[in-house]
PDB file of C-alpha atoms and ligand atoms in Angstrom:
ATOM      1  CA  UNK A   1      -2.222 -39.278  -7.658  1.00  0.00           C
ATOM      2  CA  UNK A   2       0.078 -36.245  -7.936  1.00  0.00           C
ATOM      3  CA  UNK A   3      -1.021 -32.732  -8.844  1.00  0.00           C
ATOM      4  CA  UNK A   4       0.018 -31.248 -12.180  1.00  0.00           C
ATOM      5  CA  UNK A   5       0.493 -27.692 -10.981  1.00  0.00           C
ATOM      6  CA  UNK A   6       3.978 -26.877 -12.209  1.00  0.00           C
ATOM      7  CA  UNK A   7       5.587 -27.212 -15.642  1.00  0.00           C
ATOM      8  CA  UNK A   8       9.075 -25.849 -16.211  1.00  0.00           C
ATOM      9  CA  UNK A   9       8.958 -24.161 -12.783  1.00  0.00           C
ATOM     10  CA  UNK A  10       5.747 -22.227 -13.602  1.00  0.00           C
ATOM     11  CA  UNK A  11       2.472 -22.708 -11.743  1.00  0.00           C
ATOM     12  CA  UNK A  12      -0.246 -24.053 -14.024  1.00  0.00           C
ATOM     13  CA  UNK A  13      -3.921 -23.081 -13.801  1.00  0.00           C
ATOM     14  CA  UNK A  14      -5.462 -25.531 -11.408  1.00  0.00           C
ATOM     15  CA  UNK A  15      -9.041 -25.653 -10.171  1.00  0.00           C
ATOM     16  CA  UNK A  16     -10.204 -28.533  -8.071  1.00  0.00           C
ATOM     17  CA  UNK A  17     -13.628 -30.098  -8.094  1.00  0.00           C
ATOM     18  CA  UNK A  18     -13.613 -30.162  -4.280  1.00  0.00           C
ATOM     19  CA  UNK A  19     -13.081 -26.361  -4.337  1.00  0.00           C
ATOM     20  CA  UNK A  20     -16.096 -25.863  -6.637  1.00  0.00           C
ATOM     21  CA  UNK A  21     -18.200 -28.152  -4.424  1.00  0.00           C
ATOM     22  CA  UNK A  22     -17.116 -26.173  -1.386  1.00  0.00           C
ATOM     23  CA  UNK A  23     -18.044 -22.865  -3.090  1.00  0.00           C
ATOM     24  CA  UNK A  24     -21.543 -24.230  -3.733  1.00  0.00           C
ATOM     25  CA  UNK A  25     -21.831 -25.019  -0.005  1.00  0.00           C
ATOM     26  CA  UNK A  26     -20.375 -21.636   1.032  1.00  0.00           C
ATOM     27  CA  UNK A  27     -23.679 -20.105   2.258  1.00  0.00           C
ATOM     28  CA  UNK A  28     -24.063 -22.954   4.752  1.00  0.00           C
ATOM     29  CA  UNK A  29     -20.406 -22.733   5.839  1.00  0.00           C
ATOM     30  CA  UNK A  30     -20.751 -18.994   6.488  1.00  0.00           C
ATOM     31  CA  UNK A  31     -23.603 -19.763   8.914  1.00  0.00           C
ATOM     32  CA  UNK A  32     -22.134 -22.759  10.754  1.00  0.00           C
ATOM     33  CA  UNK A  33     -18.337 -22.232  10.310  1.00  0.00           C
ATOM     34  CA  UNK A  34     -17.746 -25.946   9.800  1.00  0.00           C
ATOM     35  CA  UNK A  35     -18.167 -27.734   6.467  1.00  0.00           C
ATOM     36  CA  UNK A  36     -20.551 -30.230   8.062  1.00  0.00           C
ATOM     37  CA  UNK A  37     -18.911 -33.510   7.072  1.00  0.00           C
ATOM     38  CA  UNK A  38     -16.488 -33.729  10.010  1.00  0.00           C
ATOM     39  CA  UNK A  39     -13.439 -32.686   7.960  1.00  0.00           C
ATOM     40  CA  UNK A  40     -12.168 -30.267  10.632  1.00  0.00           C
ATOM     41  CA  UNK A  41     -12.035 -33.069  13.204  1.00  0.00           C
ATOM     42  CA  UNK A  42     -10.543 -35.400  10.559  1.00  0.00           C
ATOM     43  CA  UNK A  43      -7.791 -32.835   9.974  1.00  0.00           C
ATOM     44  CA  UNK A  44      -6.869 -32.779  13.680  1.00  0.00           C
ATOM     45  CA  UNK A  45      -6.695 -36.589  13.728  1.00  0.00           C
ATOM     46  CA  UNK A  46      -4.640 -36.593  10.522  1.00  0.00           C
ATOM     47  CA  UNK A  47      -2.133 -34.081  11.943  1.00  0.00           C
ATOM     48  CA  UNK A  48      -1.721 -35.920  15.248  1.00  0.00           C
ATOM     49  CA  UNK A  49      -1.239 -39.226  13.399  1.00  0.00           C
ATOM     50  CA  UNK A  50       1.092 -38.028  10.625  1.00  0.00           C
ATOM     51  CA  UNK A  51       2.978 -34.832  11.605  1.00  0.00           C
ATOM     52  CA  UNK A  52       6.167 -35.099  13.648  1.00  0.00           C
ATOM     53  CA  UNK A  53       5.334 -34.045  17.227  1.00  0.00           C
ATOM     54  CA  UNK A  54       6.862 -30.680  18.140  1.00  0.00           C
ATOM     55  CA  UNK A  55       7.563 -29.725  14.508  1.00  0.00           C
ATOM     56  CA  UNK A  56       5.577 -26.664  13.321  1.00  0.00           C
ATOM     57  CA  UNK A  57       6.830 -26.868   9.746  1.00  0.00           C
ATOM     58  CA  UNK A  58       5.801 -30.494   9.481  1.00  0.00           C
ATOM     59  CA  UNK A  59       2.301 -29.724  10.814  1.00  0.00           C
ATOM     60  CA  UNK A  60       1.929 -26.999   8.137  1.00  0.00           C
ATOM     61  CA  UNK A  61       3.143 -29.395   5.429  1.00  0.00           C
ATOM     62  CA  UNK A  62       0.766 -32.144   6.525  1.00  0.00           C
ATOM     63  CA  UNK A  63      -2.204 -29.718   6.584  1.00  0.00           C
ATOM     64  CA  UNK A  64      -1.413 -28.380   3.096  1.00  0.00           C
ATOM     65  CA  UNK A  65      -1.135 -31.940   1.744  1.00  0.00           C
ATOM     66  CA  UNK A  66      -4.453 -32.872   3.371  1.00  0.00           C
ATOM     67  CA  UNK A  67      -6.153 -29.827   1.813  1.00  0.00           C
ATOM     68  CA  UNK A  68      -4.713 -30.455  -1.657  1.00  0.00           C
ATOM     69  CA  UNK A  69      -5.125 -34.223  -1.633  1.00  0.00           C
ATOM     70  CA  UNK A  70      -8.098 -35.033   0.592  1.00  0.00           C
ATOM     71  CA  UNK A  71     -10.447 -32.240   1.648  1.00  0.00           C
ATOM     72  CA  UNK A  72     -10.478 -28.579   0.641  1.00  0.00           C
ATOM     73  CA  UNK A  73     -10.474 -26.273   3.690  1.00  0.00           C
ATOM     74  CA  UNK A  74     -10.575 -22.508   4.181  1.00  0.00           C
ATOM     75  CA  UNK A  75      -7.148 -22.080   5.752  1.00  0.00           C
ATOM     76  CA  UNK A  76      -5.231 -19.169   4.255  1.00  0.00           C
ATOM     77  CA  UNK A  77      -3.219 -21.862   2.426  1.00  0.00           C
ATOM     78  CA  UNK A  78       0.334 -21.964   1.118  1.00  0.00           C
ATOM     79  CA  UNK A  79       0.228 -19.195  -1.543  1.00  0.00           C
ATOM     80  CA  UNK A  80      -1.493 -16.495   0.553  1.00  0.00           C
ATOM     81  CA  UNK A  81       0.214 -17.855   3.673  1.00  0.00           C
ATOM     82  CA  UNK A  82       3.548 -16.761   2.209  1.00  0.00           C
ATOM     83  CA  UNK A  83       2.191 -13.168   2.114  1.00  0.00           C
ATOM     84  CA  UNK A  84       1.183 -13.430   5.774  1.00  0.00           C
ATOM     85  CA  UNK A  85       4.637 -14.786   6.672  1.00  0.00           C
ATOM     86  CA  UNK A  86       6.382 -11.929   4.837  1.00  0.00           C
ATOM     87  CA  UNK A  87       4.240  -9.246   6.521  1.00  0.00           C
ATOM     88  CA  UNK A  88       5.033 -10.669   9.978  1.00  0.00           C
ATOM     89  CA  UNK A  89       8.739 -10.919   9.175  1.00  0.00           C
ATOM     90  CA  UNK A  90       8.725  -7.277   8.000  1.00  0.00           C
ATOM     91  CA  UNK A  91       6.860  -6.029  11.096  1.00  0.00           C
ATOM     92  CA  UNK A  92       8.787  -8.019  13.785  1.00  0.00           C
ATOM     93  CA  UNK A  93       5.751  -7.896  16.135  1.00  0.00           C
ATOM     94  CA  UNK A  94       5.683  -8.852  19.816  1.00  0.00           C
ATOM     95  CA  UNK A  95       1.912  -8.782  20.393  1.00  0.00           C
ATOM     96  CA  UNK A  96      -0.255 -10.270  17.636  1.00  0.00           C
ATOM     97  CA  UNK A  97      -4.007 -10.712  17.258  1.00  0.00           C
ATOM     98  CA  UNK A  98      -5.814 -13.065  14.886  1.00  0.00           C
ATOM     99  CA  UNK A  99      -9.566 -12.908  14.244  1.00  0.00           C
ATOM    100  CA  UNK A 100     -10.813 -16.279  12.958  1.00  0.00           C
ATOM    101  CA  UNK A 101      -8.577 -19.115  14.130  1.00  0.00           C
ATOM    102  CA  UNK A 102     -10.459 -22.063  12.500  1.00  0.00           C
ATOM    103  CA  UNK A 103      -8.203 -25.151  12.815  1.00  0.00           C
ATOM    104  CA  UNK A 104      -5.018 -23.276  13.713  1.00  0.00           C
ATOM    105  CA  UNK A 105      -3.263 -23.306  10.323  1.00  0.00           C
ATOM    106  CA  UNK A 106      -2.592 -19.551  10.128  1.00  0.00           C
ATOM    107  CA  UNK A 107      -1.606 -19.601  13.824  1.00  0.00           C
ATOM    108  CA  UNK A 108       1.035 -22.238  13.013  1.00  0.00           C
ATOM    109  CA  UNK A 109       2.383 -20.113  10.147  1.00  0.00           C
ATOM    110  CA  UNK A 110       2.383 -17.036  12.404  1.00  0.00           C
ATOM    111  CA  UNK A 111       4.249 -18.752  15.229  1.00  0.00           C
ATOM    112  CA  UNK A 112       6.824 -20.115  12.787  1.00  0.00           C
ATOM    113  CA  UNK A 113       7.934 -16.621  11.721  1.00  0.00           C
ATOM    114  CA  UNK A 114       7.170 -14.361  14.687  1.00  0.00           C
ATOM    115  CA  UNK A 115      10.046 -13.382  17.039  1.00  0.00           C
ATOM    116  CA  UNK A 116      10.855 -15.718  19.942  1.00  0.00           C
ATOM    117  CA  UNK A 117       9.441 -13.333  22.563  1.00  0.00           C
ATOM    118  CA  UNK A 118       6.176 -12.707  20.663  1.00  0.00           C
ATOM    119  CA  UNK A 119       2.723 -13.999  21.591  1.00  0.00           C
ATOM    120  CA  UNK A 120      -0.337 -14.579  19.398  1.00  0.00           C
ATOM    121  CA  UNK A 121      -3.924 -14.123  20.625  1.00  0.00           C
ATOM    122  CA  UNK A 122      -6.304 -16.021  18.356  1.00  0.00           C
ATOM    123  CA  UNK A 123     -10.019 -15.217  18.643  1.00  0.00           C
ATOM    124  CA  UNK A 124     -12.320 -17.958  17.389  1.00  0.00           C
ATOM    125  CA  UNK A 125     -16.087 -17.714  17.475  1.00  0.00           C
ATOM    126  CA  UNK A 126     -16.873 -21.458  17.407  1.00  0.00           C
ATOM    127  CA  UNK A 127     -15.695 -23.476  20.431  1.00  0.00           C
ATOM    128  CA  UNK A 128     -15.471 -26.699  18.355  1.00  0.00           C
ATOM    129  CA  UNK A 129     -12.982 -25.002  16.000  1.00  0.00           C
ATOM    130  CA  UNK A 130     -11.029 -23.501  18.918  1.00  0.00           C
ATOM    131  CA  UNK A 131     -10.697 -26.975  20.437  1.00  0.00           C
ATOM    132  CA  UNK A 132      -9.398 -28.414  17.125  1.00  0.00           C
ATOM    133  CA  UNK A 133      -6.883 -25.562  16.820  1.00  0.00           C
ATOM    134  CA  UNK A 134      -5.655 -26.242  20.386  1.00  0.00           C
ATOM    135  CA  UNK A 135      -5.129 -29.940  19.592  1.00  0.00           C
ATOM    136  CA  UNK A 136      -3.088 -29.105  16.496  1.00  0.00           C
ATOM    137  CA  UNK A 137      -1.041 -26.378  18.205  1.00  0.00           C
ATOM    138  CA  UNK A 138      -0.373 -28.736  21.128  1.00  0.00           C
ATOM    139  CA  UNK A 139       0.843 -31.475  18.786  1.00  0.00           C
ATOM    140  CA  UNK A 140       3.118 -28.980  16.996  1.00  0.00           C
ATOM    141  CA  UNK A 141       4.589 -27.968  20.371  1.00  0.00           C
ATOM    142  CA  UNK A 142       3.562 -24.303  20.234  1.00  0.00           C
ATOM    143  CA  UNK A 143       0.441 -24.148  22.411  1.00  0.00           C
ATOM    144  CA  UNK A 144       2.317 -21.958  24.933  1.00  0.00           C
ATOM    145  CA  UNK A 145       2.945 -19.296  22.244  1.00  0.00           C
ATOM    146  CA  UNK A 146      -0.721 -18.912  21.275  1.00  0.00           C
ATOM    147  CA  UNK A 147      -3.707 -18.041  23.463  1.00  0.00           C
ATOM    148  CA  UNK A 148      -6.900 -19.243  21.785  1.00  0.00           C
ATOM    149  CA  UNK A 149      -9.937 -17.312  23.048  1.00  0.00           C
ATOM    150  CA  UNK A 150     -13.491 -18.372  22.229  1.00  0.00           C
ATOM    151  CA  UNK A 151     -15.449 -15.249  21.378  1.00  0.00           C
ATOM    152  CA  UNK A 152     -15.752 -12.372  18.960  1.00  0.00           C
ATOM    153  CA  UNK A 153     -14.594  -8.757  19.122  1.00  0.00           C
ATOM    154  CA  UNK A 154     -18.098  -7.742  18.044  1.00  0.00           C
ATOM    155  CA  UNK A 155     -19.773  -9.331  21.100  1.00  0.00           C
ATOM    156  CA  UNK A 156     -20.345  -5.949  22.719  1.00  0.00           C
ATOM    157  CA  UNK A 157     -17.463  -6.007  25.199  1.00  0.00           C
ATOM    158  CA  UNK A 158     -16.510  -9.331  26.863  1.00  0.00           C
ATOM    159  CA  UNK A 159     -13.774 -10.345  24.386  1.00  0.00           C
ATOM    160  CA  UNK A 160     -12.158  -6.901  24.170  1.00  0.00           C
ATOM    161  CA  UNK A 161     -12.378  -6.629  27.992  1.00  0.00           C
ATOM    162  CA  UNK A 162     -10.685 -10.025  28.382  1.00  0.00           C
ATOM    163  CA  UNK A 163      -7.856  -8.922  26.076  1.00  0.00           C
ATOM    164  CA  UNK A 164      -7.353  -5.748  28.135  1.00  0.00           C
ATOM    165  CA  UNK A 165      -7.820  -7.169  31.638  1.00  0.00           C
ATOM    166  CA  UNK A 166      -6.166 -10.576  31.302  1.00  0.00           C
ATOM    167  CA  UNK A 167      -3.809 -10.311  28.337  1.00  0.00           C
ATOM    168  CA  UNK A 168      -2.106  -6.917  28.461  1.00  0.00           C
ATOM    169  CA  UNK A 169      -3.849  -5.196  25.555  1.00  0.00           C
ATOM    170  CA  UNK A 170      -3.732  -1.413  25.976  1.00  0.00           C
ATOM    171  CA  UNK A 171      -2.657   1.841  24.375  1.00  0.00           C
ATOM    172  CA  UNK A 172      -0.256   1.112  21.505  1.00  0.00           C
ATOM    173  CA  UNK A 173       0.501  -2.509  22.502  1.00  0.00           C
ATOM    174  CA  UNK A 174      -0.774  -4.259  19.378  1.00  0.00           C
ATOM    175  CA  UNK A 175       1.856  -4.672  16.671  1.00  0.00           C
ATOM    176  CA  UNK A 176       0.117  -6.971  14.212  1.00  0.00           C
ATOM    177  CA  UNK A 177      -3.434  -8.158  13.436  1.00  0.00           C
ATOM    178  CA  UNK A 178      -4.691 -10.730  10.953  1.00  0.00           C
ATOM    179  CA  UNK A 179      -8.350 -10.551   9.884  1.00  0.00           C
ATOM    180  CA  UNK A 180      -9.771 -13.832   8.577  1.00  0.00           C
ATOM    181  CA  UNK A 181     -13.216 -14.197  10.176  1.00  0.00           C
ATOM    182  CA  UNK A 182     -16.710 -12.966   9.199  1.00  0.00           C
ATOM    183  CA  UNK A 183     -16.088 -10.759   6.140  1.00  0.00           C
ATOM    184  CA  UNK A 184     -18.854  -8.329   7.215  1.00  0.00           C
ATOM    185  CA  UNK A 185     -17.083  -7.872  10.554  1.00  0.00           C
ATOM    186  CA  UNK A 186     -13.731  -6.788   9.064  1.00  0.00           C
ATOM    187  CA  UNK A 187     -14.553  -3.073   9.008  1.00  0.00           C
ATOM    188  CA  UNK A 188     -16.411  -2.809  12.358  1.00  0.00           C
ATOM    189  CA  UNK A 189     -13.714  -4.890  14.071  1.00  0.00           C
ATOM    190  CA  UNK A 190     -10.885  -2.816  12.563  1.00  0.00           C
ATOM    191  CA  UNK A 191     -12.668   0.327  13.746  1.00  0.00           C
ATOM    192  CA  UNK A 192     -13.149  -1.210  17.188  1.00  0.00           C
ATOM    193  CA  UNK A 193      -9.394  -1.954  17.335  1.00  0.00           C
ATOM    194  CA  UNK A 194      -8.701   1.652  16.292  1.00  0.00           C
ATOM    195  CA  UNK A 195     -11.123   3.085  18.849  1.00  0.00           C
ATOM    196  CA  UNK A 196      -9.535   1.080  21.689  1.00  0.00           C
ATOM    197  CA  UNK A 197      -6.204   2.749  20.823  1.00  0.00           C
ATOM    198  CA  UNK A 198      -4.365  -0.602  20.719  1.00  0.00           C
ATOM    199  CA  UNK A 199      -2.463   0.276  17.510  1.00  0.00           C
ATOM    200  CA  UNK A 200       0.641   2.431  17.156  1.00  0.00           C
ATOM    201  CA  UNK A 201       2.201   3.949  14.035  1.00  0.00           C
ATOM    202  CA  UNK A 202       3.914   1.015  12.325  1.00  0.00           C
ATOM    203  CA  UNK A 203       1.352  -1.594  13.428  1.00  0.00           C
ATOM    204  CA  UNK A 204       0.404  -3.836  10.506  1.00  0.00           C
ATOM    205  CA  UNK A 205      -3.000  -5.365   9.678  1.00  0.00           C
ATOM    206  CA  UNK A 206      -3.333  -8.139   7.084  1.00  0.00           C
ATOM    207  CA  UNK A 207      -6.780  -9.142   5.750  1.00  0.00           C
ATOM    208  CA  UNK A 208      -7.515 -12.314   3.786  1.00  0.00           C
ATOM    209  CA  UNK A 209     -10.408 -12.949   1.332  1.00  0.00           C
ATOM    210  CA  UNK A 210     -10.940  -9.295   0.463  1.00  0.00           C
ATOM    211  CA  UNK A 211     -12.002 -10.240  -3.086  1.00  0.00           C
ATOM    212  CA  UNK A 212     -13.582 -13.626  -2.418  1.00  0.00           C
ATOM    213  CA  UNK A 213     -15.924 -14.082  -0.523  1.00  0.00           C
ATOM    214  CA  UNK A 214     -15.188 -10.333  -0.352  1.00  0.00           C
ATOM    215  CA  UNK A 215     -15.001  -7.495   2.172  1.00  0.00           C
ATOM    216  CA  UNK A 216     -15.969  -4.502  -0.023  1.00  0.00           C
ATOM    217  CA  UNK A 217     -16.677  -2.025   2.802  1.00  0.00           C
ATOM    218  CA  UNK A 218     -13.319  -2.777   4.425  1.00  0.00           C
ATOM    219  CA  UNK A 219     -11.534  -2.342   1.076  1.00  0.00           C
ATOM    220  CA  UNK A 220     -13.318   0.960   0.376  1.00  0.00           C
ATOM    221  CA  UNK A 221     -12.487   2.267   3.854  1.00  0.00           C
ATOM    222  CA  UNK A 222      -8.779   1.552   3.432  1.00  0.00           C
ATOM    223  CA  UNK A 223      -8.769   3.181  -0.016  1.00  0.00           C
ATOM    224  CA  UNK A 224     -10.414   6.277   1.498  1.00  0.00           C
ATOM    225  CA  UNK A 225      -7.853   6.321   4.315  1.00  0.00           C
ATOM    226  CA  UNK A 226      -4.846   5.824   2.016  1.00  0.00           C
ATOM    227  CA  UNK A 227      -2.024   8.132   3.117  1.00  0.00           C
ATOM    228  CA  UNK A 228      -4.108   9.479   6.007  1.00  0.00           C
ATOM    229  CA  UNK A 229      -4.441   6.839   8.752  1.00  0.00           C
ATOM    230  CA  UNK A 230      -3.420   3.803   6.690  1.00  0.00           C
ATOM    231  CA  UNK A 231      -1.068   2.877   3.848  1.00  0.00           C
ATOM    232  CA  UNK A 232      -2.092  -0.326   2.073  1.00  0.00           C
ATOM    233  CA  UNK A 233      -0.522  -2.774  -0.348  1.00  0.00           C
ATOM    234  CA  UNK A 234      -3.063  -4.772  -2.394  1.00  0.00           C
ATOM    235  CA  UNK A 235      -1.686  -8.251  -3.065  1.00  0.00           C
ATOM    236  CA  UNK A 236      -3.334  -9.862  -6.125  1.00  0.00           C
ATOM    237  CA  UNK A 237      -3.271 -13.574  -5.470  1.00  0.00           C
ATOM    238  CA  UNK A 238      -5.457 -16.696  -5.615  1.00  0.00           C
ATOM    239  CA  UNK A 239      -8.021 -18.276  -3.322  1.00  0.00           C
ATOM    240  CA  UNK A 240      -6.597 -21.078  -1.237  1.00  0.00           C
ATOM    241  CA  UNK A 241      -5.437 -24.426  -2.621  1.00  0.00           C
ATOM    242  CA  UNK A 242      -6.097 -23.730  -6.343  1.00  0.00           C
ATOM    243  CA  UNK A 243      -4.832 -21.307  -8.985  1.00  0.00           C
ATOM    244  CA  UNK A 244      -7.785 -20.149 -11.095  1.00  0.00           C
ATOM    245  CA  UNK A 245     -10.017 -18.182  -8.711  1.00  0.00           C
ATOM    246  CA  UNK A 246      -8.465 -14.826  -7.855  1.00  0.00           C
ATOM    247  CA  UNK A 247      -8.354 -13.266  -4.412  1.00  0.00           C
ATOM    248  CA  UNK A 248      -6.873 -10.137  -2.825  1.00  0.00           C
ATOM    249  CA  UNK A 249      -4.972  -9.866   0.462  1.00  0.00           C
ATOM    250  CA  UNK A 250      -4.564  -6.386   1.944  1.00  0.00           C
ATOM    251  CA  UNK A 251      -1.490  -5.485   3.981  1.00  0.00           C
ATOM    252  CA  UNK A 252      -2.005  -2.179   5.765  1.00  0.00           C
ATOM    253  CA  UNK A 253       0.432  -0.090   7.820  1.00  0.00           C
ATOM    254  CA  UNK A 254      -1.141   2.104  10.473  1.00  0.00           C
ATOM    255  CA  UNK A 255       0.077   5.709  10.242  1.00  0.00           C
ATOM    256  CA  UNK A 256      -1.592   6.987  13.429  1.00  0.00           C
ATOM    257  CA  UNK A 257      -4.720   9.060  13.935  1.00  0.00           C
ATOM    258  CA  UNK A 258      -5.086  11.803  11.357  1.00  0.00           C
ATOM    259  CA  UNK A 259      -4.978  15.315  12.865  1.00  0.00           C
ATOM    260  CA  UNK A 260      -6.574  16.962   9.827  1.00  0.00           C
TER     261      UNK A 260
HETATM  262  C1  LIG B   1     -11.649 -18.583   7.103  1.00  0.00           C
HETATM  263  S1  LIG B   1     -11.719 -19.345   8.664  1.00  0.00           S
HETATM  264  C2  LIG B   1     -10.159 -18.871   9.368  1.00  0.00           C
HETATM  265  C3  LIG B   1      -8.976 -19.587   8.769  1.00  0.00           C
HETATM  266  C4  LIG B   1      -7.703 -19.444   9.562  1.00  0.00           C
HETATM  267  N1  LIG B   1      -7.374 -18.049   9.790  1.00  0.00           N
HETATM  268  C5  LIG B   1      -6.552 -20.082   8.832  1.00  0.00           C
HETATM  269  O1  LIG B   1      -6.062 -19.497   7.849  1.00  0.00           O
HETATM  270  O2  LIG B   1      -6.118 -21.161   9.227  1.00  0.00           O
HETATM  271  C6  LIG B   1     -12.864 -18.312   9.516  1.00  0.00           C
HETATM  272  C7  LIG B   1     -13.044 -18.650  10.984  1.00  0.00           C
HETATM  273  O3  LIG B   1     -13.594 -17.478  11.621  1.00  0.00           O
HETATM  274  C8  LIG B   1     -14.503 -17.869  12.627  1.00  0.00           C
HETATM  275  N2  LIG B   1     -15.379 -16.706  12.851  1.00  0.00           N
HETATM  276  C9  LIG B   1     -16.461 -16.307  12.162  1.00  0.00           C
HETATM  277  N3  LIG B   1     -16.953 -15.142  12.648  1.00  0.00           N
HETATM  278  C10 LIG B   1     -16.133 -14.800  13.657  1.00  0.00           C
HETATM  279  C11 LIG B   1     -16.074 -13.678  14.518  1.00  0.00           C
HETATM  280  N4  LIG B   1     -16.963 -12.668  14.444  1.00  0.00           N
HETATM  281  N5  LIG B   1     -15.072 -13.632  15.448  1.00  0.00           N
HETATM  282  C12 LIG B   1     -14.157 -14.635  15.523  1.00  0.00           C
HETATM  283  N6  LIG B   1     -14.165 -15.727  14.725  1.00  0.00           N
HETATM  284  C13 LIG B   1     -15.121 -15.793  13.802  1.00  0.00           C
HETATM  285  C14 LIG B   1     -15.187 -19.096  12.052  1.00  0.00           C
HETATM  286  O4  LIG B   1     -15.748 -19.887  13.074  1.00  0.00           O
HETATM  287  C15 LIG B   1     -14.027 -19.771  11.308  1.00  0.00           C
HETATM  288  O5  LIG B   1     -13.404 -20.729  12.141  1.00  0.00           O
END
């Protein structure tokens, strides 16, 4: 059955039962990082069976259709994904970092728009999700453009050390970061990135889900830093794969360390 989401070219309010059911199960998801009914693995099977091999755009299309038609998932989705695409196209980054890879959807979108000589490092906490992302990226033919690392920047050193020792992270090398992991870790991880000196003036950081589930400390920090170390655009948008629940995506340009 089709979705009635557009009339006369306008998006219609649209809230899915599967989204509401997912929201009720959110506390469990935020502990385990999989929905618990095998849908992440089902997605990987669906992509490898239905998307054209070696075609990133087709993999994205197949994932969006799966999430609208079969199982709701917490990918950034098509509406907010367009904001991510535009920020990457504006920034023209060469070294990119993603926190929270899940099944590889945002990595696919990132690879599709980043310059040919760019490389994405995707940090994923749960090895089962990292493995699913690798399968999908492999099928889409872009596994060589993304390094998926199992870990977390907040692990006290090993992941940040690996980025510096094995992957060329250093002073001013990081052009773009996408935060889409544990919402309570957004602020400490941004501050860790700042303290390592990886950013340079003009680096861009995009953060998803700032309104829902919400990252209030991160949002407050960027408002306090406005015009000092950061300049931020607040994109008012909707949570993934529906049009009634509102969300906010922040797109922040790093201005450099304040001297004052
Ligand atoms: C919302 S999903 C990411 C969606 C993905 N960015 C996309 O749009 O396709 C959040 C992911 O972050 C992972 N995660 C949670 N805490 C993390 C942490 N501290 N570091 C890295 N990954 C984390 C979870 O396992 C989960 O796969």
